[in-house]
PDB file of C-alpha atoms in Angstrom:
ATOM      1  CA  MET W 538       0.174   0.298   0.453  1.00  0.00           C
ATOM      2  CA  PRO W 539       1.609   3.330  -1.271  1.00  0.00           C
ATOM      3  CA  LYS W 540       2.048   5.128   2.491  1.00  0.00           C
ATOM      4  CA  ASP W 541       4.649   8.458   3.738  1.00  0.00           C
ATOM      5  CA  ALA W 542       6.912   8.457   5.678  1.00  0.00           C
ATOM      6  CA  SER W 543       4.486   8.970   8.647  1.00  0.00           C
ATOM      7  CA  GLY W 544       2.244   5.863   7.557  1.00  0.00           C
ATOM      8  CA  HIS W 545      -0.354   7.902   5.843  1.00  0.00           C
ATOM      9  CA  LEU W 546      -2.005   7.200   2.684  1.00  0.00           C
ATOM     10  CA  ILE W 547      -0.502   8.660  -1.056  1.00  0.00           C
ATOM     11  CA  PRO W 548      -1.733   7.608  -4.440  1.00  0.00           C
ATOM     12  CA  GLY W 549      -0.968   4.820  -6.117  1.00  0.00           C
ATOM     13  CA  ARG W 550      -0.851   4.668  -9.857  1.00  0.00           C
ATOM     14  CA  LEU W 551      -3.912   4.769 -11.843  1.00  0.00           C
ATOM     15  CA  SER W 552      -4.930   1.974 -14.701  1.00  0.00           C
ATOM     16  CA  PRO W 553      -6.222   3.038 -17.731  1.00  0.00           C
ATOM     17  CA  MET W 554     -10.312   4.255 -17.791  1.00  0.00           C
ATOM     18  CA  ARG W 555     -12.209   1.357 -18.612  1.00  0.00           C
ATOM     19  CA  ALA W 556     -14.969   0.885 -21.406  1.00  0.00           C
ATOM     20  CA  VAL W 557     -18.110   0.758 -21.934  1.00  0.00           C
ATOM     21  CA  PRO W 558     -20.248  -0.741 -24.361  1.00  0.00           C
ATOM     22  CA  ALA W 559     -21.528   1.657 -26.908  1.00  0.00           C
ATOM     23  CA  ALA W 560     -25.266   0.533 -26.466  1.00  0.00           C
ATOM     24  CA  ILE W 561     -25.377   0.863 -22.867  1.00  0.00           C
ATOM     25  CA  PRO W 562     -26.746   4.431 -22.428  1.00  0.00           C
ATOM     26  CA  ARG W 563     -24.823   6.890 -20.789  1.00  0.00           C
ATOM     27  CA  PRO W 564     -25.796   9.835 -18.180  1.00  0.00           C
ATOM     28  CA  GLU W 565     -25.867  13.141 -19.914  1.00  0.00           C
ATOM     29  CA  TYR W 566     -22.531  14.598 -17.992  1.00  0.00           C
ATOM     30  CA  VAL W 567     -20.323  12.226 -19.736  1.00  0.00           C
ATOM     31  CA  GLY W 568     -17.842  13.878 -22.053  1.00  0.00           C
ATOM     32  CA  LYS W 569     -18.623  17.018 -20.352  1.00  0.00           C
ATOM     33  CA  ARG W 570     -16.939  19.423 -17.403  1.00  0.00           C
ATOM     34  CA  ALA W 571     -19.948  19.317 -15.294  1.00  0.00           C
ATOM     35  CA  PRO W 572     -23.877  17.885 -15.944  1.00  0.00           C
ATOM     36  CA  ALA W 573     -26.435  19.818 -16.190  1.00  0.00           C
ATOM     37  CA  PRO W 574     -28.365  21.829 -14.081  1.00  0.00           C
ATOM     38  CA  SER W 575     -30.883  19.766 -12.220  1.00  0.00           C
ATOM     39  CA  SER W 576     -34.543  21.222 -12.513  1.00  0.00           C
ATOM     40  CA  ASP W 577     -36.882  18.227 -12.375  1.00  0.00           C
ATOM     41  CA  GLY W 578     -37.318  17.687  -8.414  1.00  0.00           C
ATOM     42  CA  ASP W 579     -37.116  15.332  -6.617  1.00  0.00           C
ATOM     43  CA  LEU W 580     -40.271  13.998  -6.572  1.00  0.00           C
ATOM     44  CA  TYR W 581     -41.181  10.284  -7.848  1.00  0.00           C
ATOM     45  CA  SER W 582     -44.155   8.412  -9.728  1.00  0.00           C
ATOM     46  CA  PRO W 583     -44.738   5.000  -8.043  1.00  0.00           C
ATOM     47  CA  ASP W 584     -42.957   3.826 -12.089  1.00  0.00           C
ATOM     48  CA  GLU W 585     -40.560   6.356 -11.349  1.00  0.00           C
ATOM     49  CA  VAL W 586     -39.204   4.837  -8.040  1.00  0.00           C
ATOM     50  CA  GLU W 587     -39.313   1.780  -9.238  1.00  0.00           C
ATOM     51  CA  ARG W 588     -36.532   2.237 -11.552  1.00  0.00           C
ATOM     52  CA  ILE W 589     -34.611   3.941  -9.407  1.00  0.00           C
ATOM     53  CA  ARG W 590     -34.757   0.835  -7.933  1.00  0.00           C
ATOM     54  CA  ALA W 591     -34.154  -0.738 -10.621  1.00  0.00           C
ATOM     55  CA  ALA W 592     -30.641   0.682 -10.717  1.00  0.00           C
ATOM     56  CA  GLY W 593     -30.188   0.735  -7.075  1.00  0.00           C
ATOM     57  CA  ARG W 594     -30.405  -2.962  -6.639  1.00  0.00           C
ATOM     58  CA  VAL W 595     -27.762  -3.104  -9.699  1.00  0.00           C
ATOM     59  CA  ALA W 596     -25.617  -1.281  -7.504  1.00  0.00           C
ATOM     60  CA  ALA W 597     -25.662  -2.826  -4.961  1.00  0.00           C
ATOM     61  CA  GLY W 598     -24.943  -6.460  -6.444  1.00  0.00           C
ATOM     62  CA  ALA W 599     -21.901  -4.515  -7.663  1.00  0.00           C
ATOM     63  CA  ILE W 600     -20.947  -3.891  -4.242  1.00  0.00           C
ATOM     64  CA  GLU W 601     -21.663  -6.710  -2.665  1.00  0.00           C
ATOM     65  CA  ALA W 602     -19.829  -8.487  -5.952  1.00  0.00           C
ATOM     66  CA  ALA W 603     -16.431  -6.270  -5.189  1.00  0.00           C
ATOM     67  CA  ALA W 604     -17.004  -7.766  -1.060  1.00  0.00           C
ATOM     68  CA  ALA W 605     -16.525 -10.998  -1.565  1.00  0.00           C
ATOM     69  CA  ALA W 606     -12.677 -10.224  -3.224  1.00  0.00           C
ATOM     70  CA  ILE W 607     -12.115  -8.105  -0.174  1.00  0.00           C
ATOM     71  CA  ARG W 608      -9.195  -9.410   1.802  1.00  0.00           C
ATOM     72  CA  PRO W 609      -5.337  -8.207   2.704  1.00  0.00           C
ATOM     73  CA  GLY W 610      -3.512  -8.091  -0.860  1.00  0.00           C
ATOM     74  CA  VAL W 611      -6.314  -7.251  -2.490  1.00  0.00           C
ATOM     75  CA  THR W 612      -6.069  -3.869  -5.014  1.00  0.00           C
ATOM     76  CA  THR W 613      -8.445  -1.402  -4.670  1.00  0.00           C
ATOM     77  CA  ASP W 614      -8.242  -1.057  -8.268  1.00  0.00           C
ATOM     78  CA  GLU W 615      -9.047  -4.913  -8.175  1.00  0.00           C
ATOM     79  CA  LEU W 616     -12.211  -3.990  -6.623  1.00  0.00           C
ATOM     80  CA  ASP W 617     -13.163  -1.553  -9.251  1.00  0.00           C
ATOM     81  CA  ARG W 618     -12.663  -4.209 -11.762  1.00  0.00           C
ATOM     82  CA  ILE W 619     -15.372  -6.370  -9.908  1.00  0.00           C
ATOM     83  CA  VAL W 620     -18.060  -3.388  -9.666  1.00  0.00           C
ATOM     84  CA  HIS W 621     -17.252  -2.290 -13.391  1.00  0.00           C
ATOM     85  CA  GLY W 622     -18.012  -5.478 -14.419  1.00  0.00           C
ATOM     86  CA  PHE W 623     -21.017  -6.300 -12.255  1.00  0.00           C
ATOM     87  CA  VAL W 624     -22.384  -3.109 -13.493  1.00  0.00           C
ATOM     88  CA  VAL W 625     -22.012  -2.906 -17.284  1.00  0.00           C
ATOM     89  CA  SER W 626     -22.851  -6.567 -17.294  1.00  0.00           C
ATOM     90  CA  HIS W 627     -26.231  -5.735 -16.061  1.00  0.00           C
ATOM     91  CA  GLY W 628     -26.493  -3.244 -18.910  1.00  0.00           C
ATOM     92  CA  ALA W 629     -26.163  -0.542 -16.463  1.00  0.00           C
ATOM     93  CA  TYR W 630     -23.347   2.571 -16.975  1.00  0.00           C
ATOM     94  CA  PRO W 631     -21.093   2.846 -13.491  1.00  0.00           C
ATOM     95  CA  SER W 632     -22.216   7.122 -12.652  1.00  0.00           C
ATOM     96  CA  THR W 633     -18.680   7.503 -11.289  1.00  0.00           C
ATOM     97  CA  LEU W 634     -16.797   6.965 -14.534  1.00  0.00           C
ATOM     98  CA  GLY W 635     -16.932  10.345 -16.251  1.00  0.00           C
ATOM     99  CA  TYR W 636     -18.229  12.542 -13.541  1.00  0.00           C
ATOM    100  CA  ARG W 637     -16.876  16.077 -13.446  1.00  0.00           C
ATOM    101  CA  GLY W 638     -14.106  13.702 -15.254  1.00  0.00           C
ATOM    102  CA  PHE W 639     -13.788  11.206 -12.098  1.00  0.00           C
ATOM    103  CA  PRO W 640     -11.766   8.141 -13.468  1.00  0.00           C
ATOM    104  CA  LYS W 641     -13.200   5.293 -12.144  1.00  0.00           C
ATOM    105  CA  SER W 642     -16.464   3.184 -11.777  1.00  0.00           C
ATOM    106  CA  SER W 643     -16.567   2.901  -8.100  1.00  0.00           C
ATOM    107  CA  CYS W 644     -15.223   5.178  -4.595  1.00  0.00           C
ATOM    108  CA  THR W 645     -12.968   2.765  -2.926  1.00  0.00           C
ATOM    109  CA  SER W 646     -12.089   5.106   0.364  1.00  0.00           C
ATOM    110  CA  VAL W 647      -9.840   3.475   2.533  1.00  0.00           C
ATOM    111  CA  ASN W 648      -8.891   4.165   7.066  1.00  0.00           C
ATOM    112  CA  GLU W 649      -8.517   7.848   6.703  1.00  0.00           C
ATOM    113  CA  VAL W 650     -10.127   9.106   3.320  1.00  0.00           C
ATOM    114  CA  ILE W 651     -13.794  10.349   4.106  1.00  0.00           C
ATOM    115  CA  CYS W 652     -15.128   9.621   0.844  1.00  0.00           C
ATOM    116  CA  HIS W 653     -14.316  10.089  -3.340  1.00  0.00           C
ATOM    117  CA  GLY W 654     -10.910   7.883  -2.757  1.00  0.00           C
ATOM    118  CA  ILE W 655     -10.489   6.868  -5.952  1.00  0.00           C
ATOM    119  CA  PRO W 656      -9.205   3.120  -6.678  1.00  0.00           C
ATOM    120  CA  ASP W 657      -5.532   2.755  -8.024  1.00  0.00           C
ATOM    121  CA  SER W 658      -2.403   0.227  -6.726  1.00  0.00           C
ATOM    122  CA  THR W 659      -3.168   1.212  -3.096  1.00  0.00           C
ATOM    123  CA  VAL W 660      -3.140  -2.334  -1.860  1.00  0.00           C
ATOM    124  CA  LEU W 661      -5.228  -3.464   1.208  1.00  0.00           C
ATOM    125  CA  ALA W 662      -3.798  -4.848   3.853  1.00  0.00           C
ATOM    126  CA  ASP W 663      -4.880  -6.592   7.492  1.00  0.00           C
ATOM    127  CA  GLY W 664      -6.997  -4.062  10.047  1.00  0.00           C
ATOM    128  CA  ASP W 665      -7.895  -1.778   7.072  1.00  0.00           C
ATOM    129  CA  LEU W 666     -11.309   0.031   6.726  1.00  0.00           C
ATOM    130  CA  VAL W 667     -12.240   0.490   2.731  1.00  0.00           C
ATOM    131  CA  ASN W 668     -15.476   2.054   2.350  1.00  0.00           C
ATOM    132  CA  ILE W 669     -17.190   0.806  -1.261  1.00  0.00           C
ATOM    133  CA  ASP W 670     -19.254   3.977  -2.814  1.00  0.00           C
ATOM    134  CA  VAL W 671     -21.229   2.548  -6.412  1.00  0.00           C
ATOM    135  CA  THR W 672     -23.752   4.567  -8.162  1.00  0.00           C
ATOM    136  CA  ALA W 673     -25.390   2.651 -10.906  1.00  0.00           C
ATOM    137  CA  TYR W 674     -27.487   4.713 -14.167  1.00  0.00           C
ATOM    138  CA  LEU W 675     -29.780   2.606 -16.031  1.00  0.00           C
ATOM    139  CA  GLY W 676     -33.284   3.080 -17.630  1.00  0.00           C
ATOM    140  CA  GLY W 677     -32.448   6.897 -16.831  1.00  0.00           C
ATOM    141  CA  TYR W 678     -32.248   6.853 -12.854  1.00  0.00           C
ATOM    142  CA  HIS W 679     -29.595   6.209 -10.825  1.00  0.00           C
ATOM    143  CA  GLY W 680     -29.210   4.103  -7.605  1.00  0.00           C
ATOM    144  CA  ASP W 681     -26.307   5.206  -5.188  1.00  0.00           C
ATOM    145  CA  LEU W 682     -25.251   3.553  -1.570  1.00  0.00           C
ATOM    146  CA  ASN W 683     -22.036   2.486   0.117  1.00  0.00           C
ATOM    147  CA  HIS W 684     -20.833   0.178   2.474  1.00  0.00           C
ATOM    148  CA  THR W 685     -17.603   0.172   4.674  1.00  0.00           C
ATOM    149  CA  PHE W 686     -15.633  -3.174   4.995  1.00  0.00           C
ATOM    150  CA  LEU W 687     -13.257  -4.821   7.538  1.00  0.00           C
ATOM    151  CA  VAL W 688     -10.441  -6.358   5.887  1.00  0.00           C
ATOM    152  CA  GLY W 689      -8.558  -9.197   7.773  1.00  0.00           C
ATOM    153  CA  GLU W 690      -8.373  -8.865  11.559  1.00  0.00           C
ATOM    154  CA  ALA W 691      -9.460  -5.220  12.580  1.00  0.00           C
ATOM    155  CA  SER W 692      -9.084  -3.566  15.915  1.00  0.00           C
ATOM    156  CA  GLU W 693     -11.908  -3.536  18.011  1.00  0.00           C
ATOM    157  CA  GLU W 694     -11.892   0.402  17.882  1.00  0.00           C
ATOM    158  CA  ALA W 695     -12.478   0.275  13.869  1.00  0.00           C
ATOM    159  CA  THR W 696     -14.788  -2.318  13.765  1.00  0.00           C
ATOM    160  CA  GLN W 697     -16.942  -0.566  16.792  1.00  0.00           C
ATOM    161  CA  LEU W 698     -16.450   2.229  14.300  1.00  0.00           C
ATOM    162  CA  VAL W 699     -18.404   0.795  11.602  1.00  0.00           C
ATOM    163  CA  GLU W 700     -21.013  -1.088  13.075  1.00  0.00           C
ATOM    164  CA  ARG W 701     -21.830   2.390  14.236  1.00  0.00           C
ATOM    165  CA  THR W 702     -21.718   4.324  11.159  1.00  0.00           C
ATOM    166  CA  ARG W 703     -24.177   1.732   9.819  1.00  0.00           C
ATOM    167  CA  GLU W 704     -26.197   2.189  13.106  1.00  0.00           C
ATOM    168  CA  ALA W 705     -26.453   5.785  12.620  1.00  0.00           C
ATOM    169  CA  LEU W 706     -27.619   5.271   8.967  1.00  0.00           C
ATOM    170  CA  ARG W 707     -30.324   3.089  10.835  1.00  0.00           C
ATOM    171  CA  ARG W 708     -31.144   6.115  13.091  1.00  0.00           C
ATOM    172  CA  GLY W 709     -31.128   8.438   9.951  1.00  0.00           C
ATOM    173  CA  ILE W 710     -33.451   6.500   7.413  1.00  0.00           C
ATOM    174  CA  ARG W 711     -35.735   5.098  11.101  1.00  0.00           C
ATOM    175  CA  ALA W 712     -36.300   9.617  11.376  1.00  0.00           C
ATOM    176  CA  VAL W 713     -38.376   9.800   7.948  1.00  0.00           C
ATOM    177  CA  ALA W 714     -41.526  10.892   7.746  1.00  0.00           C
ATOM    178  CA  PRO W 715     -43.549  12.466   5.779  1.00  0.00           C
ATOM    179  CA  GLY W 716     -44.029  16.224   7.259  1.00  0.00           C
ATOM    180  CA  ARG W 717     -40.985  16.073   9.059  1.00  0.00           C
ATOM    181  CA  GLN W 718     -38.400  18.812   8.018  1.00  0.00           C
ATOM    182  CA  VAL W 719     -34.908  16.738   6.566  1.00  0.00           C
ATOM    183  CA  ASN W 720     -32.609  18.241   9.607  1.00  0.00           C
ATOM    184  CA  VAL W 721     -34.523  15.746  12.193  1.00  0.00           C
ATOM    185  CA  ILE W 722     -32.038  13.508   9.640  1.00  0.00           C
ATOM    186  CA  GLY W 723     -29.339  14.670  11.276  1.00  0.00           C
ATOM    187  CA  ARG W 724     -30.041  15.690  14.106  1.00  0.00           C
ATOM    188  CA  ALA W 725     -30.647  12.093  15.706  1.00  0.00           C
ATOM    189  CA  ILE W 726     -27.254  10.750  13.470  1.00  0.00           C
ATOM    190  CA  GLU W 727     -25.723  13.508  15.490  1.00  0.00           C
ATOM    191  CA  ALA W 728     -27.431  12.343  19.022  1.00  0.00           C
ATOM    192  CA  TYR W 729     -25.961   8.579  18.560  1.00  0.00           C
ATOM    193  CA  ALA W 730     -22.874   9.769  17.247  1.00  0.00           C
ATOM    194  CA  LYS W 731     -21.809  12.551  20.396  1.00  0.00           C
ATOM    195  CA  ARG W 732     -22.696   9.246  22.309  1.00  0.00           C
ATOM    196  CA  PHE W 733     -18.970   7.966  21.523  1.00  0.00           C
ATOM    197  CA  GLY W 734     -17.271  10.915  20.672  1.00  0.00           C
ATOM    198  CA  TYR W 735     -16.962  10.281  17.257  1.00  0.00           C
ATOM    199  CA  GLY W 736     -16.369  13.028  14.436  1.00  0.00           C
ATOM    200  CA  VAL W 737     -19.890  13.969  11.810  1.00  0.00           C
ATOM    201  CA  VAL W 738     -18.250  15.479   8.704  1.00  0.00           C
ATOM    202  CA  ARG W 739     -20.711  18.231   7.430  1.00  0.00           C
ATOM    203  CA  ASP W 740     -19.018  19.322   4.404  1.00  0.00           C
ATOM    204  CA  TYR W 741     -20.646  15.968   2.681  1.00  0.00           C
ATOM    205  CA  THR W 742     -23.799  15.218   2.480  1.00  0.00           C
ATOM    206  CA  GLY W 743     -26.660  13.069   1.091  1.00  0.00           C
ATOM    207  CA  HIS W 744     -28.345  14.373  -1.646  1.00  0.00           C
ATOM    208  CA  GLY W 745     -31.386  13.775  -3.941  1.00  0.00           C
ATOM    209  CA  VAL W 746     -31.009  11.768  -6.749  1.00  0.00           C
ATOM    210  CA  GLY W 747     -32.934  10.012  -9.282  1.00  0.00           C
ATOM    211  CA  ARG W 748     -33.036  11.247 -12.750  1.00  0.00           C
ATOM    212  CA  ALA W 749     -29.963  13.594 -11.666  1.00  0.00           C
ATOM    213  CA  PHE W 750     -26.835  11.659  -9.875  1.00  0.00           C
ATOM    214  CA  HIS W 751     -27.375  14.867  -7.346  1.00  0.00           C
ATOM    215  CA  SER W 752     -30.132  17.529  -7.649  1.00  0.00           C
ATOM    216  CA  GLY W 753     -29.782  20.617  -5.066  1.00  0.00           C
ATOM    217  CA  LEU W 754     -31.471  18.643  -2.806  1.00  0.00           C
ATOM    218  CA  ILE W 755     -29.405  18.531   0.967  1.00  0.00           C
ATOM    219  CA  ILE W 756     -29.328  15.862   3.377  1.00  0.00           C
ATOM    220  CA  PRO W 757     -27.419  16.746   6.386  1.00  0.00           C
ATOM    221  CA  HIS W 758     -26.234  14.696   8.470  1.00  0.00           C
ATOM    222  CA  TYR W 759     -25.623  16.998  11.978  1.00  0.00           C
ATOM    223  CA  ASP W 760     -27.835  18.807  13.364  1.00  0.00           C
ATOM    224  CA  ALA W 761     -28.876  22.149  11.281  1.00  0.00           C
ATOM    225  CA  PRO W 762     -32.099  23.455  11.156  1.00  0.00           C
ATOM    226  CA  GLU W 763     -31.168  25.680   8.087  1.00  0.00           C
ATOM    227  CA  PHE W 764     -32.172  22.997   6.113  1.00  0.00           C
ATOM    228  CA  ASP W 765     -36.126  23.033   6.180  1.00  0.00           C
ATOM    229  CA  THR W 766     -36.850  20.953   2.813  1.00  0.00           C
ATOM    230  CA  VAL W 767     -39.853  19.075   4.692  1.00  0.00           C
ATOM    231  CA  MET W 768     -40.382  15.381   3.517  1.00  0.00           C
ATOM    232  CA  GLU W 769     -43.153  14.323   1.038  1.00  0.00           C
ATOM    233  CA  PRO W 770     -44.468  10.728   0.009  1.00  0.00           C
ATOM    234  CA  GLY W 771     -42.589  10.571  -3.714  1.00  0.00           C
ATOM    235  CA  MET W 772     -39.522  12.386  -2.283  1.00  0.00           C
ATOM    236  CA  VAL W 773     -36.154  10.360  -3.051  1.00  0.00           C
ATOM    237  CA  PHE W 774     -32.367  11.051  -1.405  1.00  0.00           C
ATOM    238  CA  THR W 775     -29.442   9.416   0.243  1.00  0.00           C
ATOM    239  CA  ILE W 776     -28.715   9.194   3.992  1.00  0.00           C
ATOM    240  CA  GLU W 777     -25.359   8.773   3.876  1.00  0.00           C
ATOM    241  CA  PRO W 778     -23.155   9.513   7.381  1.00  0.00           C
ATOM    242  CA  MET W 779     -19.301   9.375   7.400  1.00  0.00           C
ATOM    243  CA  LEU W 780     -18.069   9.757  11.365  1.00  0.00           C
ATOM    244  CA  THR W 781     -14.486   9.616  12.450  1.00  0.00           C
ATOM    245  CA  LEU W 782     -12.335   9.283  15.115  1.00  0.00           C
ATOM    246  CA  GLY W 783     -11.042  12.266  15.387  1.00  0.00           C
ATOM    247  CA  GLY W 784     -12.014  15.781  13.728  1.00  0.00           C
ATOM    248  CA  ILE W 785     -14.341  16.518  11.043  1.00  0.00           C
ATOM    249  CA  GLU W 786     -11.091  18.942   9.277  1.00  0.00           C
ATOM    250  CA  TRP W 787     -10.477  17.633   6.194  1.00  0.00           C
ATOM    251  CA  ASP W 788      -7.541  17.951   3.088  1.00  0.00           C
ATOM    252  CA  VAL W 789      -8.296  17.120  -0.323  1.00  0.00           C
ATOM    253  CA  TRP W 790      -5.363  15.695  -2.323  1.00  0.00           C
ATOM    254  CA  ALA W 791      -3.956  16.579  -5.411  1.00  0.00           C
ATOM    255  CA  ASP W 792      -6.230  15.252  -7.504  1.00  0.00           C
ATOM    256  CA  ASP W 793      -9.167  17.193  -6.780  1.00  0.00           C
ATOM    257  CA  TRP W 794     -11.532  14.217  -5.218  1.00  0.00           C
ATOM    258  CA  THR W 795      -9.875  12.162  -2.014  1.00  0.00           C
ATOM    259  CA  ILE W 796     -11.132  13.472   1.068  1.00  0.00           C
ATOM    260  CA  VAL W 797      -8.921  12.838   3.881  1.00  0.00           C
ATOM    261  CA  THR W 798      -9.255  13.688   7.833  1.00  0.00           C
ATOM    262  CA  ARG W 799      -6.982  16.086   8.281  1.00  0.00           C
ATOM    263  CA  ASP W 800      -5.973  15.009  11.860  1.00  0.00           C
ATOM    264  CA  ARG W 801      -5.695  11.288   9.551  1.00  0.00           C
ATOM    265  CA  SER W 802      -8.081   9.984  11.937  1.00  0.00           C
ATOM    266  CA  LEU W 803     -10.277   6.276  10.813  1.00  0.00           C
ATOM    267  CA  THR W 804     -13.557   7.385   9.075  1.00  0.00           C
ATOM    268  CA  ALA W 805     -16.525   5.007   7.928  1.00  0.00           C
ATOM    269  CA  GLN W 806     -19.769   5.668   5.956  1.00  0.00           C
ATOM    270  CA  PHE W 807     -22.651   4.210   5.104  1.00  0.00           C
ATOM    271  CA  GLU W 808     -25.668   5.277   2.890  1.00  0.00           C
ATOM    272  CA  HIS W 809     -28.344   3.729   0.691  1.00  0.00           C
ATOM    273  CA  THR W 810     -31.316   5.763  -1.352  1.00  0.00           C
ATOM    274  CA  LEU W 811     -34.723   5.936  -0.076  1.00  0.00           C
ATOM    275  CA  VAL W 812     -37.750   7.291  -1.087  1.00  0.00           C
ATOM    276  CA  VAL W 813     -39.730   8.931   1.097  1.00  0.00           C
ATOM    277  CA  THR W 814     -43.380   6.709   1.587  1.00  0.00           C
ATOM    278  CA  GLU W 815     -46.659   7.855   3.871  1.00  0.00           C
ATOM    279  CA  ARG W 816     -45.235   5.494   6.790  1.00  0.00           C
ATOM    280  CA  GLY W 817     -41.498   6.600   6.616  1.00  0.00           C
ATOM    281  CA  ALA W 818     -39.341   4.967   4.127  1.00  0.00           C
ATOM    282  CA  ASP W 819     -38.574   2.521   1.674  1.00  0.00           C
ATOM    283  CA  LEU W 820     -34.975   1.579   0.002  1.00  0.00           C
ATOM    284  CA  LEU W 821     -34.130   1.540  -3.187  1.00  0.00           C
ATOM    285  CA  THR W 822     -30.164   0.012  -2.908  1.00  0.00           C
ATOM    286  CA  LEU W 823     -31.604  -3.430  -1.681  1.00  0.00           C
ATOM    287  CA  PRO W 824     -29.765  -6.115  -3.657  1.00  0.00           C
TER     288      PRO W 824
END
């Protein structure tokens, strides 16, 4: 694994960009510097919700396929190869590939990387954490999720961080209900995380997703009353808490993507895409 003299991650080598069969439809932003502004809102019909679910099912299956290969000695590029192959074999496009110039079909964030890690020659080692973030574009809709995995035998501290971040996501999901403001989601997550002294990353949040990879809707993971959008049945978005063992300040690598904790503390993240229902939330990114 590429590391500096202090034992912190440094960029590895990138493999060539992987090809997608020409017959698979691309999102509108592929080949452009940025996506077109999203103006269609975040409410979806039942038929559209099922289309998002179909895309989400592909993304979830890709993560399961990559997770089966996680072990000491495997590279993050190999995990991306598996994700890419799974997504395109199901007739979908890996949404990150070409999004604002991102060069790979997934994000693989190891140890102190909060999010947006680029798969490369980094070799996973016993005790590492690796987050795999996959979005699939199918039938004109995106489905987005991520999970953090332990590599080999991890420390109790790392194991607890992963399990508690998973639970933080569950608590955020349970806070979803029509008529509530989206800030209740972050309030539930932060209240839980504070019990363990974890940092709750603020600058990267959940978001609207579906027709657009990222709509303008922001779903905070901390107590933020200013985010007062009221949830309605048919609204689709992600919840994706990022918790750290230390502070929430971050640095970005020269690639303009990889976000690492400034104190280089471990971090974990979990994410699902969901639709608001009359009873709460329906997860759209299950296998």
